[in-house]
Every structure is written in structure tokens, then in C-alpha cells.
Amino acid sequence: MVQQIRPYGDSWGDGQVQLSFTLPLPAGPKAREAANRLVAQMGLENVQIVHEKDLHGFTFFIIYGRCRHSVDLNQLPEVEADEQPMGFEEINAFIQERIGRRIVVVGACTGTDAHTVGLDAIMNMKGYQGEYGLERYPWFETYNLGSQIPNEALLQKAVEVQADAVLVSQVVTQRDIHIKNLTELVELAEAEGLRPRLILVVGGPRIDRRLAAELGFDAGFGVGTTARDVAGFLAKEVARRLERGE
Amino acid sequence: MVQQIRPYGDSWGDGQVQLSFTLPLPAGPKAREAANRLVAQMGLENVQIVHEKDLHGFTFFIIYGRCRHSVDLNQLPEVEADEQPMGFEEINAFIQERIGRRIVVVGACTGTDAHTVGLDAIMNMKGYQGEYGLERYPWFETYNLGSQIPNEALLQKAVEVQADAVLVSQVVTQRDIHIKNLTELVELAEAEGLRPRLILVVGGPRIDRRLAAELGFDAGFGVGTTARDVAGFLAKEVARRLERGE
Amino acid sequence: MVNQLLAVDEDKVGKARELARRIAQDIQREIDQTTTVSVERTVARLFGIDGTNADGVPLPNVVVDQVDQDGQLHRGIAFWLANAVVALDQPPQEVAQACARGLSLCSLEIQEPGRVSQVMEEYTRRALKAIKKQRDTRTEMKARLGTGPEPLKYVIVASGNIFEDVKQAQAAARHGADIIAVIRTTAQSLLDYVPYGTTTEGFGGTYATQANFRVMREALDEVSEELGRYVQLVNYCSGLCMPEIAAMGALERLDMMLNDAMYGILFRDINMDRTFTDQYFSRMINAYAGIIINTGEDNYLTTADAYEKAHTVLASNFINEQLGLMAGLRQWQLGLGHAFELDPKMPNGFLYELAMAQTIRQIFPNSPLKYMPPTKHMTGDIFLGHVQNAMFNLASVLTGQSIHLLGMLTEAIHTPHIGDRILSIENAHYIMENARDLGREIKFRPDGIVQKRSEDIVNGTVQFLEEIAAVGLKRAISEGFFADVKRPTTGGKGREGVVRKGMDYVNPIMDAMERELGLVSAGEGGQL
Amino acid sequence: MVNQLLAVDEDKVGKARELARRIAQDIQREIDQTTTVSVERTVARLFGIDGTNADGVPLPNVVVDQVDQDGQLHRGIAFWLANAVVALDQPPQEVAQACARGLSLCSLEIQEPGRVSQVMEEYTRRALKAIKKQRDTRTEMKARLGTGPEPLKYVIVASGNIFEDVKQAQAAARHGADIIAVIRTTAQSLLDYVPYGTTTEGFGGTYATQANFRVMREALDEVSEELGRYVQLVNYCSGLCMPEIAAMGALERLDMMLNDAMYGILFRDINMDRTFTDQYFSRMINAYAGIIINTGEDNYLTTADAYEKAHTVLASNFINEQLGLMAGLRQWQLGLGHAFELDPKMPNGFLYELAMAQTIRQIFPNSPLKYMPPTKHMTGDIFLGHVQNAMFNLASVLTGQSIHLLGMLTEAIHTPHIGDRILSIENAHYIMENARDLGREIKFRPDGIVQKRSEDIVNGTVQFLEEIAAVGLKRAISEGFFADVKRPTTGGKGREGVVRKGMDYVNPIMDAMERELGLVSAGEGGQL
Ligand code: B12
Ligand code: B12
Ligand SMILES: Cc1ncc(COP(=O)(O)O)c(C=O)c1O
Ligand SMILES: Cc1ncc(COP(=O)(O)O)c(C=O)c1O
């Protein structure tokens, strides 16, 4: 059975979508026409330009419309559900039992990024939103290198302490600087032959699984992550690799 | 020369667009995937789901992305610019000189619509935003029938007073009730043979020229209209028809 | 309980109340001599008549229209129904169905008065019992589950389809809405009957029908139990069917009703006598059912200017209060209305808004004031609109309002989408929690702008009420005192449905309610 | 002028100020014995040296590094340059170009002291004259065009491309922005040189270069004349090049500078001695140029909790004030920073925000306080974020803040888009006009939450300053007193650029400014 999913305003299938953007054109009928054509190309119908603000040479629009597109619910891949995460005790017990040694992780805000709060939230004692950070886990050994660490320095440290995993935080994303940084890290790890023995993890507010995978990382964590999510993932991943003899 | 216009976030051509909508799916990876596919169909790239709110069975999304589409500035038709409108005195003088009699208009909020404020703003003495209403124009004769007037009654009155123009206000647009009402009016006027001798004007916050023309009206006025805009249009249109001997 | 942020002159308030009482008494004297088709249909409904004839005409209309056409409505439908019940030995519903098939009530032989009275008493008892049961259920649920903290967050659903409304109402309740109002479809107020059954096709709102009331109340009961918080339901007890809807609401446990003594006259051009008579019985039913009414003064400011005409809102609050008390409502049932409608471009507009809201709050300390959001000055700029709503939310919590209609960022665009409602709830929740006790922290300067504005409003109100009292409320309305709208005293819709009571008029439901509500003699005012 | 909405204990404030003065004096004594490569490059710049060598290294770095490598910087670059000018009979710029081609300054013969002094005086006079000229131009323009009403609306541009920045700055100014800050590219603060020329490639900001300063100032002058309102320009006088940027800003007529005595230490891990020494000279230049500084206490609350650590902000304001006064800044130049950063979920959080903002306002009545918007608790929910900003705007106008950084609804997402900025300006404009005089209308209850919180903050501050005074500022920082960050007293970046002044050290620019600013003896404090 096809189950077409569309945006829902106040009734099934009405396709209602709100959008806003600025066009680099002075306000007037021409800018309005351009806006109408753009949203038509996006596949919106019954388009209402509800607000139009003259920014002198630019025009800001707020628009509502009905989205013609739809997604067939049955065609969506069975996206892996967010697994029920393990708890603090459970994770430690799991590592003790299945791995039998501490998991070693090295973390850093790389490149020119100096936003340490997110990485600290994951790595430091204190943790985040009531969840302890990795440092507090008896079965983790952690090295938090802090901010603005070059990729080379990070990998060097990983080698030095024989890390299982490298945790990278990237918060600044303007002009895709994070993509550049992260790609460079993967290439460097590959060039130095480290890639197979390292679990590469990236986090930040604009990071998700999909992007992490695309860039060649083993996992990606976004907004609202806690150390528990990361610890659980690492425990299972290290165990899996051990079992496969990797 | 092709001049491709795209939305502008903070640099030329970056295509940045904000949008929000609700999907009728419980929050989770499936809803997220559906959202991603929908915006991909709309032609957005570098999609960032920046907010995702669980509405129990529904999920509200706020998304930013880069619009792949563009509009060639040189391909835009020379949209008729908003003409420099005539002033109060000028319009009256114009009518006196070119038409030589008062222009008769009948107005109403039709169907079940009871939003009289907009029509009153155009027709009554007091006017709107410091602009007098049509009633104040010595060269207009006005009949404001008020709210919830059936199309039949409106046309009947127009015939009775030998109106030049019919002014319809439509504010409620839910489920396209205005389209139904307005289409019915045009059909009725045609059926009764009145269409050629009446100027049909429609106004309301969700009305624009394009829609008015599509529905077979002679003009459409939206948000922020004042009586001056309408008076100027009517004066010119009546004069034009007179000259053509229509 | 109410914070005294301002000084309000109690003498002037007393004077205004006394003037309003005189104005209301004049009206009440007329009401006492009049009934309407809608009042009579209400009696028929409460006697158990429901459903429609083969053409879809509701049976209460069928029986009342018949008697009306026979010129016998001045005796009251209760009499004719009871007479038929005795004559045919059938319950009222079967009598009505017989009418639909051609039976003429007024052609039946007049039965023995004692037996007719007995039947009237019996069906009145049953009706009042059913209402009481719902009232008790509400009391029990409110006590057990509690309600949210004031200002209560009130949102509307208006999809036109009761089943879509249910989804959206539940989503809103789960996100913190305390009150759900199902907005009525455009122009239902001018229908001289109440549609029947569940409905899925409305414009700008959903038909108010008894079945729709039931569907929504069940959905909200479900979510109330789930959340451990009693979620209240509102509809419109307004228009040509005011008392009938009151009866339906009483039977289906609505918790609040939009119900105003003058709204129909001013905004729907309904005949004055019709409106005043209908509002009286409708309010009595609401009073008996423990329902809170919401008056509609906010509407004045959609056509009139909010700064110039603030005193008309307050004056109307006083009149609504007096007419409400005379119909048996208690202070805690009087959700008097006002609104945050000043032009956002006005310098210091927020100070004037605070002055108005706080003044009304102090004048009616025991009434659950209904505070309406910005609507008129909302535009397609949803971002700025969301901020206007934020300021409204702040004004409300700061001045301790009770029933708080959430503004929607899309007010100028469409009836709320499911997401809009959630954004509004989050807006209100944030501000009300973040500034929860601000109203206990401050006082306004005795010589300041806010105090001065408050005094101007109170003075204007007293003077305005004096002018109304001088000419009488009906003439005042006909001269455009309220909302910049003039309505002729003898014109308007539904006038043909007004009937002068005969000497033999009987309305056993009204009589019983008046007794139980302690309205010794109507026109003499109720109790505070 | 400042509304006294609260009672603030003047004795405690006096005590705090005295403690801060002692703390600052300890630091100032060390500063007086130290110079840095950046201080010396600043002298070189002010002597007219600009441009780069063939490898793109700025000429001020070329000359200073050379003398430093020769171990002769303790004498001051001014001496070596003046000596070369006399020796070669070429102006400093040509001397520097010669250095780039291989000339060694310290190998030149030492010239007659009188002539060297004369040259130093001559170039000092020219530098001061150029700065004064810009200061006079600003004074003239401000007087002629005026500035907006306080709180001044301050927005950032950060496209990375100075020419895009210009478009956006002009659009913002035309919509009501009073102040434009060009945010600096990520990590420029750690460059030990200032890049040269106009630039179009930054991340999260645009390079601070003298050419970029000029481009933006010209664009703002154009729009200032068009609007009849002087639009002010801000950049970052911070990081490893603090005093150099001060000099560039003075020459290009910036109006404000982010400039903090401790920010570099805490947030960029810059060496303490380096930072303290650099801030002194940079502030002296700002003082002389009539530039208003903005201190960075708001940053503490991005890593530390805003409720728990409010007193650290106020304590730091006192310290920044004293170090600022000692460098010649006047009260009207001290844009002390604080921020609206409480968790929006905190019950009554708005009351605590008001307490903080009002307390600081009353303690520094003559300083143009810089109030920062919510950043840390902003999320991807742009709608709620816009409302958080609305409450911030209200707090600001209510408590009479001076320099008001507009919050952006997209704070958690990207550096502002052109549309975001306009929405923010509209938000602020609406609220500030609509509640313009609210701060004159109210008083907080003497036993209320706001008053109590204010007292707690002041008490906490006095105690905290006592603790700092006991151990000294450097040790306090090393123990994590501020921003939950610990920095070793002798570690940090740029340490190698710190040089102990020799007996023969000379800095004619500093000497002249100290004289003109009336700093009789540094370390003894300035004037209020
Ligand atoms: C605090 C802050 C700062 C502080 C940083 C202090 C510090 N020591 O970290 C200061 C003031 C120094 C700062 C400076 C700058 N900032 Co800043 N900053 C912020 C702010 C307000 C909050 C970030 C934060 O702390 N969030 C809280 C943490 C807990 O959330 P998080 O980082 O998302 O982390 C969570 C997840 O993402 C994840 N996660 C994060 N990292 C990792 C790593 C791993 C391995 C895992 C598993 C998970 C994980 O888990 C965390 C917990 O759930 C944001 C705006 C905002 N509200 O988000 C701007 C913001 C990030 N900053 C921004 C910018 C541009 C800058 C500057 C470059 C501006 C400038 N030119 O001066 C500078 C320079 C900094 C630099 N060199 O990187 C932009 C980035 C724009 C973009 N998308 O590119 C933002 C979005 C603000 C804006 N709208 O302009 N900033
Ligand atoms: C005031 C108001 C009312 C008042 C109307 C009082 C009156 N006598 O007019 C009251 C309270 C009675 C009311 C009731 C209802 N309203 Co109402 N109302 C509004 C409100 C707040 C303002 C409308 C207004 O007065 N605008 C000011 C005028 C000056 O602007 P305007 O109408 O756009 O007119 C200008 C132009 O459009 C143009 N124009 C308009 N008409 C014409 C005609 C001609 C010939 C020309 C040339 C130009 C022109 O010129 C005018 C001046 O510039 C809007 C929300 C909003 N902020 O817009 C909702 C709104 C229009 N209402 C709405 C609804 C649904 C209703 C109800 C149906 C709700 C209900 N179920 O009870 C009822 C029923 C009314 C009915 N039967 O039609 C919806 C409509 C949704 C939609 N798009 O379909 C809105 C958008 C609110 C919402 N978000 O839900 N409403
Ligand atoms: C008292 C009252 N009744 C009814 C309505 C609704 O309008 P309608 O008459 O279309 O049902 C309102 C609108 O706000 C109102 O305040
Ligand atoms: C005083 C001060 N300097 C500088 C900055 C900017 O950071 P960066 O060191 O990256 O230039 C800030 C940030 O807010 C600040 O407050």
C-alpha cells in the first residue's frame, strides 16, 4: 500500500510549508516574480507571499505554500532506530567483560575551532545534562587535547597513547570549513596507515550520522549527545572489532 | 547575459533558505529521513535539520538549506511597475475632465464573509492610513452593502444603481472558499450578461493581481491598499472604456 | 490575591457598577416579558428532543416552528409538548417524531392541567439531573486532576473537520494547552438551527453540533487522564441559537462558552430583543451547569481604536457583569473579555496595555478575566508577530490574567496550523515561567504614565456609563456607542423569532433554574 | 540619569572598587617594567611603517623581529628606528623596506642622542596628530548627525568577505542599526601579526586589517550621511596584536573596540604578562583616540553558569574598570560587558536577569554598558530564540543599558544572514519603542526576589574580590577563578614576545600619550 506523506498544516495532505529567504533584488514586482518562480521550481503551489520587506537592494520574503512533493512511507528504508542506550554501570560492566581493558580515547577540537564546551561535555568529569563525562567512566582512559589542535598533532597523540578511538569536535561550519578539516583528518589517517586501527568519531551541532558516514567516519553525533551515547557506541564497536579480530 | 538570481544568506549565490513544516509521523529517524527526502525533492542541498519537535504522532521541523534553483533575471518578464499613483485632487480632476460624471461603485463582503474592516477602509469616509475612503471623493458615488452579501444581491444592486464597478472583499480563504465565491460571481455576471459593462474588482489580504486575473476580474488589491489606489485604477479604467466606446 | 500595582478609585468603581446595574435592570425588565423560538427549542431539547426530520431539519425546530406558525408559542413549547405527552402517552422525542410526520400539537385536546404540570416537572427534573451530573463530573475531575496555573493557556482548533480538530487539540494539550476552543464555521451564528451529527466540512471553523461537542469532550477526557491535568473545552454560545447551544454544552460538559450580552447585536446584526432574551436563558443554563462564560469585548477593538475606545471595553464589562449576575452567574463564572490590541507602533504602547490589563484585573478581582492576544495589528511578518505575542504573554502574567488566549504568529494568514499552536504554547510557557512572579515584584509610580492612563480609563468609563444610563442601552447601541457600529433598535436578524409571553406562558426549566440559582425575581439582580 | 529601581549599598560598592584598585595596581606595577613585540610593532606602525616584505610578512614584524633576534628590543624599537632615520636620512617606511632587503638596524652606528630624540619626537607628533584628526572628525560627525537613542542597536557582520560585509552593514544601518561590528575570522587572535590589505576569505568572520577597516568606515560614513545618523564601527582589539589593532583603529576611525584585560588569557590561552602589557598600551591608544572599549565578561558565562557565577562578571567589571582608568580611559569609554545568559528554563529567570542588569547599571552609572544577548541557550528553534531575544531587548530598555548587541534568532545555526539581522532590528525596535519608559515607571519591592538577588550578587562580588586581592590576580586566574578556566601564570601563547624593558628603554608614543592623558605615573591609577 502506498502511503504518501506530505507536510501537514491542519489537515491530512494539505502540504503546508512555511519558508523565508532574501533575494538580492530591490523590492518590487520583479523581485516578487522571481520569488514566485523560485518557489514554483521548488514544487510549491498555492503560493502566498505573506510578507515582503525592502532591505534596500535586497528583499526579504516570508512565503506559505502547498508542497506538491510527497514521500511514500513504505519506500523509506528501515532507518536504524535510535537504540535503547546502555547506562553508565552497564557500559562499564560490558567493557570489563567483553573487552577486559580500558578503552583509550583521544579528543580535540581540531583546526581553528576553539569551541570546547561540546567536547568537554562529552569527555570531562562533569559531563552534560546530568550525565557524567567519559573521564568519569572507570573503563575509559581519556585524553582531551582541547582547542585548535592540528590534525597531525591529534593523530600523533593517538599513536602515542595507542588510542582505540579519536573524538573530533567541529562547531564552526561556515563555508564548510568542517568538511575540509574532517576530510583532511581521514586522509591523513589513511596516509599514515592508521585508519584501520582507529575508530573515528566526529561530533558537533551540525553533524549527523549521514554526514559522518559520507566523510569516512565511523560515527557522528549531533545536538544533545551525552557521553553515554558515545561510550555505548565505542564499547560495542571495540568489542565487535575484537571479536572479528580486526 | 545570464544573471542567475538565487536566495542570498550572507554571500552572493549561497542560496540560503529557511523552511518549517510538520510531518504526520512520530518523531524519530523515519520522520527525519522523510523530511530530508522532501526537501531534497524541493531542490535543496546541504540540508540542515536545525530543530525537530515531537508533537506526538507529528513532528515539527525547522530546516535550512541551499536552493539549487535559480531565476535568470533577464528572463523575467518586464512586470508592469507599480505606477506612480494619482492623488485625491488629481483623481477627482481627472474624472471631472475625462468622464464628466460620477463613477458609481457598489461594494460588499460576499458569501459568508463578515470582515468589513478592509472594505470599509477602501469605501467609507474615514479611509485608511490617512487616506480618505471613496465615499469622500466628490466624483464617486458609493454603495457599501456591508457583510455576508450573496453574489446575487450584489449584482442586483449594481444593476439597480447602474454601477460602473463592483468591489468585492474576500478575507476568509480557508479551503479556498474565496475562489469558489469569486468564480461564482464572475459566472453569475456572465450568465446575466452584465460582465461587459461592469468593472469587477476584488480585494483582500490574500488577493493579488495575478489571482484576480486568473479568476476573471479586472483588478485585484492586497495588503496595504488604500482608496487612492482603487480610485486611480477605476478612473483610468472607466475613461479607457469610454474612449473605446465600450 | 490580586496584586495592587495601581491605585484604583473604589468610589468610582462603585459608581460604575451602580450605573451598570441600572442599565441592566432596564433591559432585564423587557427580557422578563419575552421568549424566542430559540428559547423554546432549548426547552424542547432539554425535554429530550434530538435528531432531524427527513429533510434534515432538527426536530426542536420542527416542533417549535409548528406551534409558532399556529400562533401559540406565547404559551411556551413546554406546555404543548407536555400536553402531547399526556395525550399520546409517548415521550417528547416520539411526540416530535410524530410532528415530523404531520402531527399538529396545537390540534390535540388540552389535557388535565395537573397531569400536564406533572409531566413538565418530570422532564424538567430529568434535564436538570443530567446537567447536574455533568457538573459533578467536572467538579470531580478538576479536583482530582487539577488545572494548569493561571494564566491558563487557551488555544483554538479550527480545521473545519472535527476529527482533524481532535488530533490537533490532543497535540496542543500534550504540549501544555489548558483550554481548547473549537472555533465555529463562518456564519453558523446566523443559522436559526443547530446542525446535527459529526461534521467534517467547515470554513474557518467547525460546526458546533452536539455530536461534535461529545467527540471533542471524549478526546480531551482521554488526554486529561493521560496528563493528569483537566483540559477544558470551549465553544460558542452565541448567535441565533444561544440558549440551545448552552443546553448542548451543559449536557456534553463543555467548560467554558463564548457568551456575550451584546456581541450578536453588534457583530452579527441580530435583533436586540432576540439577543437580550436569548442571552438571559443561555446564561442561566451556563450558570446552572457551572460553565464559565467568556464575554466578547475584545471584538470592539477590531473595528474601533484600542486607545481611544478602551473605556467602552471596561463599560461593557460592567454591563456584562450585571446582566450575568441577573441570570444567575457567579463572579467566578464571569470571564470578562479584553484585549491586547494597541498599535505596536505606538510609543509606550506596552505601558498603556499594562494600565488597561491591570485596571480591569483590580476591578474584577474574583472574575476569571479572558485576555485576548493581538490580532488586528498582526501582519504577514510572522517573526515580529511572534514577538508581539511574547509581549502579550508578559503583560498577561504580569497583571495576573486568568484565561489567556494564545496569539498565533500566523494570525494574519490562516487559522492555526498544528505547528503554529505548538510554537505559541512554547512562547507562552517560556515567558510565563521566566517572569512568573514579576507581578509581585513591582509597583507603578503614583505619578507615572501607567497610573495616569488607568485613571483616564476609569473616568472615561464612568462618564460613558452615565451617558448610556441616560438614554438606555438599546438607544446607546443604536447610536454607535460600542465598536463604532450602529444597530437599529427594531431591526436585525432573527427578529421574527421574538414572541411576547402570554399570561399563560410557562417555562418549567427556567422556573426551576431560577429557583435553584436563588433568582428570587429576575430583574432584581443576582448575587455576587 | 540612571533610574534607581533597586537599593544598592554604596559602601559595599566603594569597598569593591577599592579592592579592584589594589588588584589592578599590583598588575600595573609589573606592566610598567615590560614591553612586547606587539607593543613595539605598534610604535613602528605609528611611525608610519606599513606593507609587507616579499613573503607577505608585515614590515612592522620584520623590523621588530630583527631587533628582537639581535637581543636589542629592551631599548625599544623607537630608538632603533629613529637611529636609522638619522643614520640613513630616510623616513621609517623606507628604513623598514631596507630592512626587508637585508639592512640590520642594530648594526648601524649609534647616532647623536639629541638628533635621535628629535626624530622620535617628530614622528610621535605626526602619529598623535593623525589620531587626533580622526578623533575630531568623529566628534564633529557625532555632533552634527547624532547617534540613535540608547540602548544602541549593535549588530555583527561576519561573512568573511569585506565587500559582502559592506552590503550587509549598510542594509542593517538603513534599518536602524546604530553600531556595526565586523567579526574577526576564526583564530586571527592567535596570529602574531596583522594581515595586510582587503580580504575576502574568512571563516566565521572577516580578517581585521587596516584596509578592511578603511573600506568599512567609508561605507558607514556614506550611510551615516545618507541617514543623518552617525553609525559606529567596532572591531576586535584583542589577541596577540592588541595594541597594533588599537593603532589601526585609531588611524581609521573605529568607534569602539572589543578590548578586555583578561579575555586573551582566559579564552585564547595567551600568556599573562603578554596580555597585561599589551592591554595597557592598547587601552592608552583607545583612550587617546576617543574610542569606547567593550570588555568581554559575557564570555565567562559561555563556559561557567550564569546564575552561580554572576558575581565573577561584576568583579571582573571592577577590575577592567580600574585597569582601564590606569591606562587613561575615562568612564564614558568603559563599555563594561555583561550578558543575558541564564537558562531560559529557570523559573523567574527574567527576574534574576533584571537584578543583574540593573545592579550593574546602578554601579557604573557613567559607563556605556555593553549588554550581550542570549547565546549559550539559543537552539535551532529560531521561533523561541526570537522570543528569548525579545525578553533580552525588554530587559535592556527597562534597565537602561547603553550598547545593546542584538541577539539573532539563528544564533545556534550560522553567523547572521542578511534577513536575520533585519528581523532582529525589528524585534528590538518594536520592544524598545513600545516599552521605552517602562524603567521610569516601576520600582522593585524592597523585600522582593530582584532586590534580594541584587544584594547576593554584590555581596558575592566583594567576597570574591577579597579572595583575589589576597592571592593576586595572576594566581587567581591560574586557580580558575574566572570562567571555570585555569591558566598557568608562566605558560600560554606569545610568551616569547614579552621583553623586560631596559634602563635605556624608550617609547616616545607611550610617553606622550601618558602625558597628554594626565597619567602622572602609571600604576597610580587614572581619573574617573
Ligand atoms: C559558547 C560559544 C562560543 C565561545 C566558546 C567558548 C568555549 N570554550 O567553547 C566563544 C565566545 C569563545 C566563541 C567564539 C567564537 N564563536 Co562561538 N559560539 C558559542 C555558542 C554561543 C555556544 C556553543 C556551545 O557551547 N554550545 C553548547 C554545547 C554543549 O553544544 P555543542 O557544541 O553543540 O556540543 C554538543 C553536540 O554538538 C555534541 N558534540 C560536540 N562536539 C562533540 C564531539 C564529539 C566527539 C561528540 C561525540 C559529540 C560532540 O555533544 C555536545 C553535547 O551534547 C554558539 C551558538 C550556539 N548557541 O550554539 C556559537 C557559535 C558556535 N560560534 C560561532 C562563531 C562563528 C564563533 C567565532 C568564530 C566568532 C568569531 N569570529 O569570533 C568565535 C571563534 C571561536 C573559534 N576559534 O572557534 C558560530 C558558528 C557558526 C557556524 N556554524 O559556522 C556560532 C553558531 C554562533 C553564530 N551563530 O555565529 N563561541
Ligand atoms: C478583525 C477580524 C475579525 C473581526 C471582523 C470585524 C469586522 N467587522 O470586520 C471578527 C472578530 C468579527 C472576526 C471574525 C472571524 N474571523 Co477574523 N479576523 C480579523 C483580523 C484580526 C483582522 C482583519 C482586519 O480587519 N484587517 C485590517 C484590514 C484593514 O485589512 P484587510 O482586511 O486585509 O484589508 C485591506 C486589504 O486586504 C484590501 N482590501 C480588503 N478588502 C478589499 C476590497 C476591495 C474592493 C479592495 C480594493 C481592497 C480590499 O484593502 C484593505 C486596506 O488596505 C484577521 C487577522 C489579521 N490580523 O489579518 C482575522 C482573520 C481574517 N479572521 C479569520 C477567521 C477565520 C474569522 C472567523 C471565520 C473565525 C470564526 N470561525 O469565528 C470569524 C467569522 C467572520 C466571518 N463570518 O467572516 C481568519 C481567516 C483565515 C483564512 N485565511 O481563511 C483570520 C486571518 C484570522 C486567523 N488567522 O484565523 N474576524
Ligand atoms: C461572544 C462571541 N461570540 C461569538 C464569536 C464568534 O463569532 P461568530 O458569531 O461568527 O460565531 C465571538 C468572536 O470572537 C465572540 O466573542
Ligand atoms: C574582548 C574580546 N576579544 C575578542 C573576542 C573574539 O574572539 P577572538 O579571540 O576569536 O577574536 C571576544 C569575543 O566575544 C571578546 O569579548
mmCIF file of C-alpha atoms in Angstrom, chain D residues 325 328 330 512-522 525-527:
data_model
loop_
_atom_site.group_PDB
_atom_site.id
_atom_site.type_symbol
_atom_site.label_atom_id
_atom_site.label_comp_id
_atom_site.label_asym_id
_atom_site.label_seq_id
_atom_site.Cartn_x
_atom_site.Cartn_y
_atom_site.Cartn_z
ATOM 1 C CA LEU D 325 41.352 54.028 34.242
ATOM 2 C CA GLY D 328 43.881 56.653 30.648
ATOM 3 C CA ARG D 330 37.558 57.724 31.021
ATOM 4 C CA ALA D 512 53.482 61.431 25.001
ATOM 5 C CA MET D 513 50.111 59.811 25.488
ATOM 6 C CA GLU D 514 50.681 59.324 29.205
ATOM 7 C CA ARG D 515 51.491 63.000 29.421
ATOM 8 C CA GLU D 516 48.500 64.135 27.438
ATOM 9 C CA LEU D 517 46.121 61.763 29.202
ATOM 10 C CA GLY D 518 47.353 63.032 32.550
ATOM 11 C CA LEU D 519 48.740 59.708 33.699
ATOM 12 C CA VAL D 520 51.272 61.242 36.082
ATOM 13 C CA SER D 521 52.714 57.951 36.998
ATOM 14 C CA ALA D 522 51.267 54.757 35.676
ATOM 15 C CA GLY D 525 45.590 54.989 38.597
ATOM 16 C CA GLY D 526 43.801 57.347 36.302
ATOM 17 C CA GLN D 527 40.949 59.700 36.764
#
